[in-house]
Amino acid sequence: MSNREGFTGGFIAGAAVGGLVGAVLGTVLSRRAAETLLSEPSEAKTRKIRQRKASQLEADSMEVARLSLEDKIAQLNQAIDDVRLQLGDVNGNSQTHNSEGSIAQDS
């Protein structure tokens, strides 16, 4: 009978210690999981904010590039008009600009 009494006491003590260790381990792991879950949305918000800023900067740089290209096109058009005038004078076909900025031949 002494074996049964020792077994019963050891079983109860093992169950109590195992339950205590399981409770502590569950608490620690659940806190870590909760911290991870709570930190992910803030990382997602930060990522979204960065993406918005990047897209805004990209839109601004595209607008600056568009304006720069418009200026370059206007300069090229002016240079083409100047060359046409010079070539017309060389060939004996004098051309003049009318008030609208287009080139017209003198009759």
C-alpha positions as CSV (number, residue, x, y, z in Angstrom):
1,M,0.0,0.0,0.0
2,S,2.8,2.4,0.5
3,N,3.5,2.2,-3.2
4,R,0.0,3.4,-4.0
5,E,0.2,6.3,-1.5
6,G,3.5,7.4,-3.0
7,F,2.2,7.1,-6.5
8,T,-0.9,9.1,-5.8
9,G,1.0,11.9,-4.1
10,G,3.6,12.0,-6.9
11,F,0.8,12.1,-9.5
12,I,-1.0,15.0,-7.8
13,A,2.3,16.9,-7.3
14,G,3.3,16.3,-11.0
15,A,-0.1,17.5,-12.2
16,A,0.1,20.6,-10.0
17,V,3.7,21.4,-11.2
18,G,2.8,20.7,-14.8
19,G,-0.3,22.9,-14.6
20,L,1.7,25.7,-13.1
21,V,4.5,25.4,-15.7
22,G,1.8,25.3,-18.5
23,A,0.0,28.3,-17.1
24,V,3.3,30.4,-16.9
25,L,4.3,29.3,-20.4
26,G,0.9,30.0,-21.8
27,T,0.9,33.5,-20.3
28,V,4.3,34.4,-21.6
29,L,3.6,33.1,-25.1
30,S,0.2,34.8,-25.3
31,R,1.8,38.2,-24.3
32,R,4.4,37.8,-27.0
33,A,1.7,36.9,-29.6
34,A,-0.4,39.9,-28.5
35,E,2.5,42.2,-28.8
36,T,3.3,40.9,-32.3
37,L,-0.3,41.3,-33.4
38,L,-0.5,44.8,-31.9
39,S,2.7,45.9,-33.5
40,E,1.8,44.6,-37.0
41,P,-1.0,47.1,-37.7
42,S,1.2,50.0,-36.8
43,E,3.9,48.6,-39.2
44,A,1.2,48.3,-41.9
45,K,0.1,51.9,-41.2
46,T,3.7,53.1,-41.5
47,R,4.1,51.2,-44.7
48,K,0.9,52.8,-46.1
49,I,2.1,56.2,-45.1
50,R,5.5,55.6,-46.8
51,Q,3.7,54.4,-49.9
52,R,1.5,57.5,-50.0
53,K,4.5,59.8,-49.6
54,A,6.3,57.9,-52.3
55,S,3.4,58.1,-54.7
56,Q,3.0,61.9,-53.9
57,L,6.7,62.5,-54.6
58,E,6.4,60.5,-57.8
59,A,3.4,62.5,-58.9
60,D,5.3,65.7,-58.1
61,S,8.4,64.6,-60.0
62,M,6.2,63.6,-63.0
63,E,4.6,67.0,-63.0
64,V,8.0,68.7,-62.9
65,A,9.2,66.5,-65.7
66,R,6.1,67.2,-67.8
67,L,6.6,71.0,-67.4
68,S,10.3,70.7,-68.3
69,L,9.5,68.7,-71.4
70,E,6.9,71.2,-72.5
71,D,9.5,74.0,-72.2
72,K,12.0,71.9,-74.2
73,I,9.4,71.3,-76.9
74,A,8.7,75.0,-77.1
75,Q,12.4,75.7,-77.4
76,L,12.8,73.1,-80.2
77,N,9.8,74.5,-82.1
78,Q,11.3,78.0,-81.9
79,A,14.7,76.7,-83.1
80,I,12.9,74.9,-86.0
81,D,11.1,78.1,-87.0
82,D,14.4,80.0,-86.9
83,V,16.2,77.5,-89.1
84,R,13.3,77.5,-91.6
85,L,13.5,81.3,-91.8
86,Q,17.3,81.1,-92.3
87,L,17.0,78.5,-95.0
88,G,14.3,80.4,-96.7
89,D,16.5,83.5,-96.9
90,V,19.4,81.4,-98.3
91,N,17.3,79.8,-101.0
92,G,15.8,83.1,-102.0
93,N,12.4,82.2,-100.7
94,S,11.9,84.8,-98.0
95,Q,9.3,83.8,-95.4
96,T,7.7,85.9,-92.8
97,H,5.9,85.1,-89.6
98,N,2.3,86.1,-89.6
99,S,0.6,87.3,-86.4
100,E,-0.4,83.7,-85.4
101,G,3.2,82.5,-85.3
102,S,3.0,80.3,-88.3
103,I,5.2,80.6,-91.3
104,A,3.7,82.0,-94.5
105,Q,5.4,82.6,-97.9
106,D,5.3,86.1,-99.4
107,S,3.4,86.2,-102.7
